[in-house]
Amino acid sequence: YIYDCAEQGRSRGIRSVMISNGYINAQPMRELISVLSAVKIDLKAFSERFYKELVVGELRPVLDTLILLKKENIWTEIVYLLIPGQNDHPDELRKLSIWIRNELGSDTPLHFTRFQPQYRLTNLPATPVRTLITARQIGLDAGLKYVYTGNVPGDPGENTTCPHCHSIIIRRIGFNVIENKLAENKCANCGTIIPGIWK
């Protein structure tokens, strides 16, 4: 039904974005790619241990999906929920950021989001804001251009900043855009092209 809905939408000029955990075989993903405009992948961790113990799955198929999306030129953004003591070690985040830069490109957006205790993990605390800020800096230091913090309304890491002149292009609070200084697909201040799907 995802394919059918996206195909009907595309025939009417409506774009479709899929949100997925990325755990899908290559052939069905290729079929979906033909009708999608963008994909958001929820990457649970950058360790096989986490995937085996908490997700009861494997990391490799998710990474393969990300590589396939890149190869097929589908706009992809990655969301990584930082869970205290589970997937937030700086070394893991550094390896993740370097892998994204090398395999998917430095323009790939990476969103580090704040965990809130619920469901089976009510025994864990919420992610400290400092952890999100540190994770974002690790991503930027690794060479990623668009690293965000999420679930912390008002944090500067919610904003899109030009990687060339460092001016704020899109200012956000939560899911609300407060200011947009994007001129077509460029920074209005210096003219740097900002990759993404803007129309």
JSON list of C-alpha atoms in Angstrom, two decimals:
[
{"chain": "A", "resi": 1, "resn": "TYR", "atom": "CA", "xyz": [0.00, 0.00, 0.00]},
{"chain": "A", "resi": 2, "resn": "ILE", "atom": "CA", "xyz": [2.95, 2.37, 0.49]},
{"chain": "A", "resi": 3, "resn": "TYR", "atom": "CA", "xyz": [3.93, 1.92, -3.14]},
{"chain": "A", "resi": 4, "resn": "ASP", "atom": "CA", "xyz": [0.34, 2.28, -4.36]},
{"chain": "A", "resi": 5, "resn": "CYS", "atom": "CA", "xyz": [-0.29, 5.48, -2.37]},
{"chain": "A", "resi": 6, "resn": "ALA", "atom": "CA", "xyz": [3.04, 7.03, -3.38]},
{"chain": "A", "resi": 7, "resn": "GLU", "atom": "CA", "xyz": [2.48, 6.13, -7.03]},
{"chain": "A", "resi": 8, "resn": "GLN", "atom": "CA", "xyz": [-1.00, 7.70, -7.01]},
{"chain": "A", "resi": 9, "resn": "GLY", "atom": "CA", "xyz": [0.39, 10.79, -5.31]},
{"chain": "A", "resi": 10, "resn": "ARG", "atom": "CA", "xyz": [3.24, 11.14, -7.78]},
{"chain": "A", "resi": 11, "resn": "SER", "atom": "CA", "xyz": [0.83, 10.94, -10.72]},
{"chain": "A", "resi": 12, "resn": "ARG", "atom": "CA", "xyz": [-0.99, 13.93, -9.17]},
{"chain": "A", "resi": 13, "resn": "GLY", "atom": "CA", "xyz": [2.15, 15.94, -8.41]},
{"chain": "A", "resi": 14, "resn": "ILE", "atom": "CA", "xyz": [2.24, 15.01, -4.72]},
{"chain": "A", "resi": 15, "resn": "ARG", "atom": "CA", "xyz": [5.58, 13.97, -3.25]},
{"chain": "A", "resi": 16, "resn": "SER", "atom": "CA", "xyz": [5.94, 11.12, -0.79]},
{"chain": "A", "resi": 17, "resn": "VAL", "atom": "CA", "xyz": [8.41, 10.78, 2.06]},
{"chain": "A", "resi": 18, "resn": "MET", "atom": "CA", "xyz": [8.87, 7.44, 3.78]},
{"chain": "A", "resi": 19, "resn": "ILE", "atom": "CA", "xyz": [9.86, 7.11, 7.43]},
{"chain": "A", "resi": 20, "resn": "SER", "atom": "CA", "xyz": [11.51, 3.77, 8.09]},
{"chain": "A", "resi": 21, "resn": "ASN", "atom": "CA", "xyz": [13.88, 1.91, 10.37]},
{"chain": "A", "resi": 22, "resn": "GLY", "atom": "CA", "xyz": [15.72, 0.93, 7.18]},
{"chain": "A", "resi": 23, "resn": "TYR", "atom": "CA", "xyz": [15.30, -2.79, 7.76]},
{"chain": "A", "resi": 24, "resn": "ILE", "atom": "CA", "xyz": [14.16, -3.76, 4.27]},
{"chain": "A", "resi": 25, "resn": "ASN", "atom": "CA", "xyz": [15.51, -5.96, 1.50]},
{"chain": "A", "resi": 26, "resn": "ALA", "atom": "CA", "xyz": [17.09, -4.28, -1.52]},
{"chain": "A", "resi": 27, "resn": "GLN", "atom": "CA", "xyz": [14.51, -5.31, -4.13]},
{"chain": "A", "resi": 28, "resn": "PRO", "atom": "CA", "xyz": [11.41, -3.92, -2.37]},
{"chain": "A", "resi": 29, "resn": "MET", "atom": "CA", "xyz": [13.41, -0.81, -1.48]},
{"chain": "A", "resi": 30, "resn": "ARG", "atom": "CA", "xyz": [14.30, -0.29, -5.14]},
{"chain": "A", "resi": 31, "resn": "GLU", "atom": "CA", "xyz": [10.62, -0.56, -6.05]},
{"chain": "A", "resi": 32, "resn": "LEU", "atom": "CA", "xyz": [9.68, 2.02, -3.41]},
{"chain": "A", "resi": 33, "resn": "ILE", "atom": "CA", "xyz": [12.50, 4.34, -4.48]},
{"chain": "A", "resi": 34, "resn": "SER", "atom": "CA", "xyz": [10.86, 4.71, -7.89]},
{"chain": "A", "resi": 35, "resn": "VAL", "atom": "CA", "xyz": [7.89, 6.54, -6.33]},
{"chain": "A", "resi": 36, "resn": "LEU", "atom": "CA", "xyz": [9.51, 8.31, -3.35]},
{"chain": "A", "resi": 37, "resn": "SER", "atom": "CA", "xyz": [11.01, 11.79, -3.14]},
{"chain": "A", "resi": 38, "resn": "ALA", "atom": "CA", "xyz": [12.79, 11.38, 0.19]},
{"chain": "A", "resi": 39, "resn": "VAL", "atom": "CA", "xyz": [13.35, 8.95, 3.05]},
{"chain": "A", "resi": 40, "resn": "LYS", "atom": "CA", "xyz": [13.96, 9.44, 6.76]},
{"chain": "A", "resi": 41, "resn": "ILE", "atom": "CA", "xyz": [15.78, 6.52, 8.37]},
{"chain": "A", "resi": 42, "resn": "ASP", "atom": "CA", "xyz": [15.63, 5.99, 12.13]},
{"chain": "A", "resi": 43, "resn": "LEU", "atom": "CA", "xyz": [19.06, 4.55, 12.86]},
{"chain": "A", "resi": 44, "resn": "LYS", "atom": "CA", "xyz": [18.81, 2.96, 16.31]},
{"chain": "A", "resi": 45, "resn": "ALA", "atom": "CA", "xyz": [22.54, 2.77, 17.05]},
{"chain": "A", "resi": 46, "resn": "PHE", "atom": "CA", "xyz": [25.89, 2.26, 15.38]},
{"chain": "A", "resi": 47, "resn": "SER", "atom": "CA", "xyz": [26.66, -1.05, 17.06]},
{"chain": "A", "resi": 48, "resn": "GLU", "atom": "CA", "xyz": [25.67, -4.63, 16.36]},
{"chain": "A", "resi": 49, "resn": "ARG", "atom": "CA", "xyz": [25.38, -5.21, 20.12]},
{"chain": "A", "resi": 50, "resn": "PHE", "atom": "CA", "xyz": [22.58, -2.65, 20.45]},
{"chain": "A", "resi": 51, "resn": "TYR", "atom": "CA", "xyz": [20.73, -4.04, 17.45]},
{"chain": "A", "resi": 52, "resn": "LYS", "atom": "CA", "xyz": [21.00, -7.63, 18.73]},
{"chain": "A", "resi": 53, "resn": "GLU", "atom": "CA", "xyz": [20.09, -6.89, 22.36]},
{"chain": "A", "resi": 54, "resn": "LEU", "atom": "CA", "xyz": [17.53, -4.10, 22.12]},
{"chain": "A", "resi": 55, "resn": "VAL", "atom": "CA", "xyz": [16.18, -4.20, 18.57]},
{"chain": "A", "resi": 56, "resn": "VAL", "atom": "CA", "xyz": [16.56, -7.97, 18.03]},
{"chain": "A", "resi": 57, "resn": "GLY", "atom": "CA", "xyz": [17.93, -7.28, 14.58]},
{"chain": "A", "resi": 58, "resn": "GLU", "atom": "CA", "xyz": [21.13, -6.42, 12.77]},
{"chain": "A", "resi": 59, "resn": "LEU", "atom": "CA", "xyz": [22.81, -3.13, 11.91]},
{"chain": "A", "resi": 60, "resn": "ARG", "atom": "CA", "xyz": [24.27, -4.18, 8.54]},
{"chain": "A", "resi": 61, "resn": "PRO", "atom": "CA", "xyz": [20.96, -4.33, 6.60]},
{"chain": "A", "resi": 62, "resn": "VAL", "atom": "CA", "xyz": [20.14, -0.80, 7.74]},
{"chain": "A", "resi": 63, "resn": "LEU", "atom": "CA", "xyz": [23.52, 0.49, 6.57]},
{"chain": "A", "resi": 64, "resn": "ASP", "atom": "CA", "xyz": [23.00, -1.33, 3.26]},
{"chain": "A", "resi": 65, "resn": "THR", "atom": "CA", "xyz": [19.66, 0.46, 2.85]},
{"chain": "A", "resi": 66, "resn": "LEU", "atom": "CA", "xyz": [21.33, 3.82, 3.47]},
{"chain": "A", "resi": 67, "resn": "ILE", "atom": "CA", "xyz": [24.01, 3.05, 0.88]},
{"chain": "A", "resi": 68, "resn": "LEU", "atom": "CA", "xyz": [21.34, 2.00, -1.64]},
{"chain": "A", "resi": 69, "resn": "LEU", "atom": "CA", "xyz": [19.40, 5.24, -1.08]},
{"chain": "A", "resi": 70, "resn": "LYS", "atom": "CA", "xyz": [22.58, 7.24, -1.68]},
{"chain": "A", "resi": 71, "resn": "LYS", "atom": "CA", "xyz": [23.41, 5.27, -4.83]},
{"chain": "A", "resi": 72, "resn": "GLU", "atom": "CA", "xyz": [19.88, 5.89, -6.17]},
{"chain": "A", "resi": 73, "resn": "ASN", "atom": "CA", "xyz": [20.09, 9.65, -5.38]},
{"chain": "A", "resi": 74, "resn": "ILE", "atom": "CA", "xyz": [17.14, 9.66, -2.98]},
{"chain": "A", "resi": 75, "resn": "TRP", "atom": "CA", "xyz": [17.24, 12.53, -0.49]},
{"chain": "A", "resi": 76, "resn": "THR", "atom": "CA", "xyz": [17.85, 10.84, 2.86]},
{"chain": "A", "resi": 77, "resn": "GLU", "atom": "CA", "xyz": [17.96, 12.16, 6.40]},
{"chain": "A", "resi": 78, "resn": "ILE", "atom": "CA", "xyz": [19.02, 10.11, 9.42]},
{"chain": "A", "resi": 79, "resn": "VAL", "atom": "CA", "xyz": [17.49, 10.36, 12.88]},
{"chain": "A", "resi": 80, "resn": "TYR", "atom": "CA", "xyz": [19.42, 8.88, 15.81]},
{"chain": "A", "resi": 81, "resn": "LEU", "atom": "CA", "xyz": [17.65, 8.75, 19.18]},
{"chain": "A", "resi": 82, "resn": "LEU", "atom": "CA", "xyz": [20.30, 9.14, 21.89]},
{"chain": "A", "resi": 83, "resn": "ILE", "atom": "CA", "xyz": [19.49, 6.75, 24.75]},
{"chain": "A", "resi": 84, "resn": "PRO", "atom": "CA", "xyz": [21.59, 7.33, 27.89]},
{"chain": "A", "resi": 85, "resn": "GLY", "atom": "CA", "xyz": [24.14, 4.57, 28.45]},
{"chain": "A", "resi": 86, "resn": "GLN", "atom": "CA", "xyz": [22.92, 2.58, 25.43]},
{"chain": "A", "resi": 87, "resn": "ASN", "atom": "CA", "xyz": [23.99, 4.27, 22.19]},
{"chain": "A", "resi": 88, "resn": "ASP", "atom": "CA", "xyz": [25.45, 7.62, 23.23]},
{"chain": "A", "resi": 89, "resn": "HIS", "atom": "CA", "xyz": [29.15, 6.88, 23.75]},
{"chain": "A", "resi": 90, "resn": "PRO", "atom": "CA", "xyz": [31.29, 9.53, 21.99]},
{"chain": "A", "resi": 91, "resn": "ASP", "atom": "CA", "xyz": [33.39, 6.87, 20.23]},
{"chain": "A", "resi": 92, "resn": "GLU", "atom": "CA", "xyz": [30.26, 5.30, 18.71]},
{"chain": "A", "resi": 93, "resn": "LEU", "atom": "CA", "xyz": [28.96, 8.70, 17.63]},
{"chain": "A", "resi": 94, "resn": "ARG", "atom": "CA", "xyz": [32.32, 9.56, 16.08]},
{"chain": "A", "resi": 95, "resn": "LYS", "atom": "CA", "xyz": [32.40, 6.29, 14.12]},
{"chain": "A", "resi": 96, "resn": "LEU", "atom": "CA", "xyz": [28.81, 6.89, 12.99]},
{"chain": "A", "resi": 97, "resn": "SER", "atom": "CA", "xyz": [29.59, 10.43, 11.82]},
{"chain": "A", "resi": 98, "resn": "ILE", "atom": "CA", "xyz": [32.72, 9.35, 9.93]},
{"chain": "A", "resi": 99, "resn": "TRP", "atom": "CA", "xyz": [30.80, 6.48, 8.31]},
{"chain": "A", "resi": 100, "resn": "ILE", "atom": "CA", "xyz": [28.06, 8.86, 7.16]},
{"chain": "A", "resi": 101, "resn": "ARG", "atom": "CA", "xyz": [30.63, 11.31, 5.78]},
{"chain": "A", "resi": 102, "resn": "ASN", "atom": "CA", "xyz": [32.56, 8.60, 3.92]},
{"chain": "A", "resi": 103, "resn": "GLU", "atom": "CA", "xyz": [29.66, 6.45, 2.67]},
{"chain": "A", "resi": 104, "resn": "LEU", "atom": "CA", "xyz": [26.77, 8.91, 2.24]},
{"chain": "A", "resi": 105, "resn": "GLY", "atom": "CA", "xyz": [28.46, 12.29, 1.97]},
{"chain": "A", "resi": 106, "resn": "SER", "atom": "CA", "xyz": [28.98, 15.31, 4.19]},
{"chain": "A", "resi": 107, "resn": "ASP", "atom": "CA", "xyz": [25.69, 16.89, 3.04]},
{"chain": "A", "resi": 108, "resn": "THR", "atom": "CA", "xyz": [23.62, 14.07, 4.60]},
{"chain": "A", "resi": 109, "resn": "PRO", "atom": "CA", "xyz": [21.55, 15.54, 7.46]},
{"chain": "A", "resi": 110, "resn": "LEU", "atom": "CA", "xyz": [21.94, 13.80, 10.82]},
{"chain": "A", "resi": 111, "resn": "HIS", "atom": "CA", "xyz": [19.44, 14.52, 13.60]},
{"chain": "A", "resi": 112, "resn": "PHE", "atom": "CA", "xyz": [20.38, 13.57, 17.17]},
{"chain": "A", "resi": 113, "resn": "THR", "atom": "CA", "xyz": [17.15, 13.46, 19.15]},
{"chain": "A", "resi": 114, "resn": "ARG", "atom": "CA", "xyz": [16.38, 13.41, 22.85]},
{"chain": "A", "resi": 115, "resn": "PHE", "atom": "CA", "xyz": [15.11, 10.22, 24.43]},
{"chain": "A", "resi": 116, "resn": "GLN", "atom": "CA", "xyz": [12.23, 10.38, 26.92]},
{"chain": "A", "resi": 117, "resn": "PRO", "atom": "CA", "xyz": [11.60, 7.38, 29.22]},
{"chain": "A", "resi": 118, "resn": "GLN", "atom": "CA", "xyz": [8.69, 5.30, 27.97]},
{"chain": "A", "resi": 119, "resn": "TYR", "atom": "CA", "xyz": [7.51, 1.81, 27.03]},
{"chain": "A", "resi": 120, "resn": "ARG", "atom": "CA", "xyz": [10.21, -0.75, 27.97]},
{"chain": "A", "resi": 121, "resn": "LEU", "atom": "CA", "xyz": [12.84, 1.83, 28.92]},
{"chain": "A", "resi": 122, "resn": "THR", "atom": "CA", "xyz": [11.08, 3.76, 31.70]},
{"chain": "A", "resi": 123, "resn": "ASN", "atom": "CA", "xyz": [14.01, 2.93, 33.98]},
{"chain": "A", "resi": 124, "resn": "LEU", "atom": "CA", "xyz": [16.33, 5.22, 32.01]},
{"chain": "A", "resi": 125, "resn": "PRO", "atom": "CA", "xyz": [16.56, 9.01, 32.37]},
{"chain": "A", "resi": 126, "resn": "ALA", "atom": "CA", "xyz": [15.84, 11.48, 29.60]},
{"chain": "A", "resi": 127, "resn": "THR", "atom": "CA", "xyz": [18.86, 12.32, 27.47]},
{"chain": "A", "resi": 128, "resn": "PRO", "atom": "CA", "xyz": [20.75, 15.23, 29.03]},
{"chain": "A", "resi": 129, "resn": "VAL", "atom": "CA", "xyz": [20.76, 18.26, 26.74]},
{"chain": "A", "resi": 130, "resn": "ARG", "atom": "CA", "xyz": [24.55, 18.41, 27.11]},
{"chain": "A", "resi": 131, "resn": "THR", "atom": "CA", "xyz": [24.76, 14.93, 25.48]},
{"chain": "A", "resi": 132, "resn": "LEU", "atom": "CA", "xyz": [22.85, 16.19, 22.45]},
{"chain": "A", "resi": 133, "resn": "ILE", "atom": "CA", "xyz": [25.07, 19.25, 22.13]},
{"chain": "A", "resi": 134, "resn": "THR", "atom": "CA", "xyz": [28.20, 17.06, 22.40]},
{"chain": "A", "resi": 135, "resn": "ALA", "atom": "CA", "xyz": [26.85, 14.59, 19.83]},
{"chain": "A", "resi": 136, "resn": "ARG", "atom": "CA", "xyz": [26.10, 17.42, 17.40]},
{"chain": "A", "resi": 137, "resn": "GLN", "atom": "CA", "xyz": [29.62, 18.80, 17.81]},
{"chain": "A", "resi": 138, "resn": "ILE", "atom": "CA", "xyz": [31.10, 15.34, 17.19]},
{"chain": "A", "resi": 139, "resn": "GLY", "atom": "CA", "xyz": [29.17, 15.17, 13.91]},
{"chain": "A", "resi": 140, "resn": "LEU", "atom": "CA", "xyz": [30.29, 18.64, 12.85]},
{"chain": "A", "resi": 141, "resn": "ASP", "atom": "CA", "xyz": [33.91, 17.90, 13.83]},
{"chain": "A", "resi": 142, "resn": "ALA", "atom": "CA", "xyz": [33.77, 14.75, 11.67]},
{"chain": "A", "resi": 143, "resn": "GLY", "atom": "CA", "xyz": [32.96, 16.91, 8.66]},
{"chain": "A", "resi": 144, "resn": "LEU", "atom": "CA", "xyz": [29.17, 16.62, 8.46]},
{"chain": "A", "resi": 145, "resn": "LYS", "atom": "CA", "xyz": [27.62, 19.93, 7.39]},
{"chain": "A", "resi": 146, "resn": "TYR", "atom": "CA", "xyz": [24.06, 19.51, 8.65]},
{"chain": "A", "resi": 147, "resn": "VAL", "atom": "CA", "xyz": [23.86, 18.07, 12.16]},
{"chain": "A", "resi": 148, "resn": "TYR", "atom": "CA", "xyz": [20.81, 18.83, 14.27]},
{"chain": "A", "resi": 149, "resn": "THR", "atom": "CA", "xyz": [19.47, 18.36, 17.78]},
{"chain": "A", "resi": 150, "resn": "GLY", "atom": "CA", "xyz": [15.86, 17.32, 18.22]},
{"chain": "A", "resi": 151, "resn": "ASN", "atom": "CA", "xyz": [13.21, 17.16, 20.95]},
{"chain": "A", "resi": 152, "resn": "VAL", "atom": "CA", "xyz": [14.81, 20.19, 22.64]},
{"chain": "A", "resi": 153, "resn": "PRO", "atom": "CA", "xyz": [12.68, 23.14, 21.48]},
{"chain": "A", "resi": 154, "resn": "GLY", "atom": "CA", "xyz": [14.68, 26.35, 21.28]},
{"chain": "A", "resi": 155, "resn": "ASP", "atom": "CA", "xyz": [18.11, 24.72, 21.10]},
{"chain": "A", "resi": 156, "resn": "PRO", "atom": "CA", "xyz": [20.30, 26.37, 18.42]},
{"chain": "A", "resi": 157, "resn": "GLY", "atom": "CA", "xyz": [20.97, 22.90, 17.01]},
{"chain": "A", "resi": 158, "resn": "GLU", "atom": "CA", "xyz": [17.46, 22.91, 15.53]},
{"chain": "A", "resi": 159, "resn": "ASN", "atom": "CA", "xyz": [18.47, 25.55, 13.00]},
{"chain": "A", "resi": 160, "resn": "THR", "atom": "CA", "xyz": [19.91, 25.06, 9.52]},
{"chain": "A", "resi": 161, "resn": "THR", "atom": "CA", "xyz": [23.18, 26.97, 9.26]},
{"chain": "A", "resi": 162, "resn": "CYS", "atom": "CA", "xyz": [25.11, 27.72, 6.08]},
{"chain": "A", "resi": 163, "resn": "PRO", "atom": "CA", "xyz": [28.30, 25.62, 6.10]},
{"chain": "A", "resi": 164, "resn": "HIS", "atom": "CA", "xyz": [30.16, 28.41, 4.26]},
{"chain": "A", "resi": 165, "resn": "CYS", "atom": "CA", "xyz": [29.28, 31.70, 6.00]},
{"chain": "A", "resi": 166, "resn": "HIS", "atom": "CA", "xyz": [27.69, 30.14, 9.13]},
{"chain": "A", "resi": 167, "resn": "SER", "atom": "CA", "xyz": [24.62, 32.38, 9.03]},
{"chain": "A", "resi": 168, "resn": "ILE", "atom": "CA", "xyz": [21.33, 30.86, 10.14]},
{"chain": "A", "resi": 169, "resn": "ILE", "atom": "CA", "xyz": [19.29, 30.02, 7.06]},
{"chain": "A", "resi": 170, "resn": "ILE", "atom": "CA", "xyz": [16.27, 28.37, 8.68]},
{"chain": "A", "resi": 171, "resn": "ARG", "atom": "CA", "xyz": [15.44, 29.18, 12.29]},
{"chain": "A", "resi": 172, "resn": "ARG", "atom": "CA", "xyz": [13.19, 26.67, 14.06]},
{"chain": "A", "resi": 173, "resn": "ILE", "atom": "CA", "xyz": [11.55, 26.11, 17.41]},
{"chain": "A", "resi": 174, "resn": "GLY", "atom": "CA", "xyz": [10.36, 22.53, 17.60]},
{"chain": "A", "resi": 175, "resn": "PHE", "atom": "CA", "xyz": [8.53, 21.75, 14.36]},
{"chain": "A", "resi": 176, "resn": "ASN", "atom": "CA", "xyz": [7.83, 25.42, 13.61]},
{"chain": "A", "resi": 177, "resn": "VAL", "atom": "CA", "xyz": [9.86, 27.45, 11.12]},
{"chain": "A", "resi": 178, "resn": "ILE", "atom": "CA", "xyz": [10.34, 30.91, 12.63]},
{"chain": "A", "resi": 179, "resn": "GLU", "atom": "CA", "xyz": [12.51, 32.38, 9.88]},
{"chain": "A", "resi": 180, "resn": "ASN", "atom": "CA", "xyz": [13.52, 31.21, 6.41]},
{"chain": "A", "resi": 181, "resn": "LYS", "atom": "CA", "xyz": [16.42, 32.93, 4.63]},
{"chain": "A", "resi": 182, "resn": "LEU", "atom": "CA", "xyz": [16.68, 30.42, 1.83]},
{"chain": "A", "resi": 183, "resn": "ALA", "atom": "CA", "xyz": [16.71, 32.05, -1.62]},
{"chain": "A", "resi": 184, "resn": "GLU", "atom": "CA", "xyz": [15.58, 29.27, -3.97]},
{"chain": "A", "resi": 185, "resn": "ASN", "atom": "CA", "xyz": [18.06, 26.59, -2.83]},
{"chain": "A", "resi": 186, "resn": "LYS", "atom": "CA", "xyz": [20.81, 28.99, -1.73]},
{"chain": "A", "resi": 187, "resn": "CYS", "atom": "CA", "xyz": [21.94, 30.83, 1.36]},
{"chain": "A", "resi": 188, "resn": "ALA", "atom": "CA", "xyz": [20.58, 34.36, 0.97]},
{"chain": "A", "resi": 189, "resn": "ASN", "atom": "CA", "xyz": [23.71, 35.73, 2.64]},
{"chain": "A", "resi": 190, "resn": "CYS", "atom": "CA", "xyz": [26.50, 34.16, 0.54]},
{"chain": "A", "resi": 191, "resn": "GLY", "atom": "CA", "xyz": [24.83, 32.18, -2.25]},
{"chain": "A", "resi": 192, "resn": "THR", "atom": "CA", "xyz": [26.06, 28.74, -1.15]},
{"chain": "A", "resi": 193, "resn": "ILE", "atom": "CA", "xyz": [23.80, 25.97, -2.48]},
{"chain": "A", "resi": 194, "resn": "ILE", "atom": "CA", "xyz": [22.01, 24.21, 0.37]},
{"chain": "A", "resi": 195, "resn": "PRO", "atom": "CA", "xyz": [21.10, 20.66, -0.67]},
{"chain": "A", "resi": 196, "resn": "GLY", "atom": "CA", "xyz": [17.62, 19.35, 0.00]},
{"chain": "A", "resi": 197, "resn": "ILE", "atom": "CA", "xyz": [14.13, 19.27, -1.45]},
{"chain": "A", "resi": 198, "resn": "TRP", "atom": "CA", "xyz": [12.80, 22.78, -1.10]},
{"chain": "A", "resi": 199, "resn": "LYS", "atom": "CA", "xyz": [9.74, 22.84, -3.36]}
]
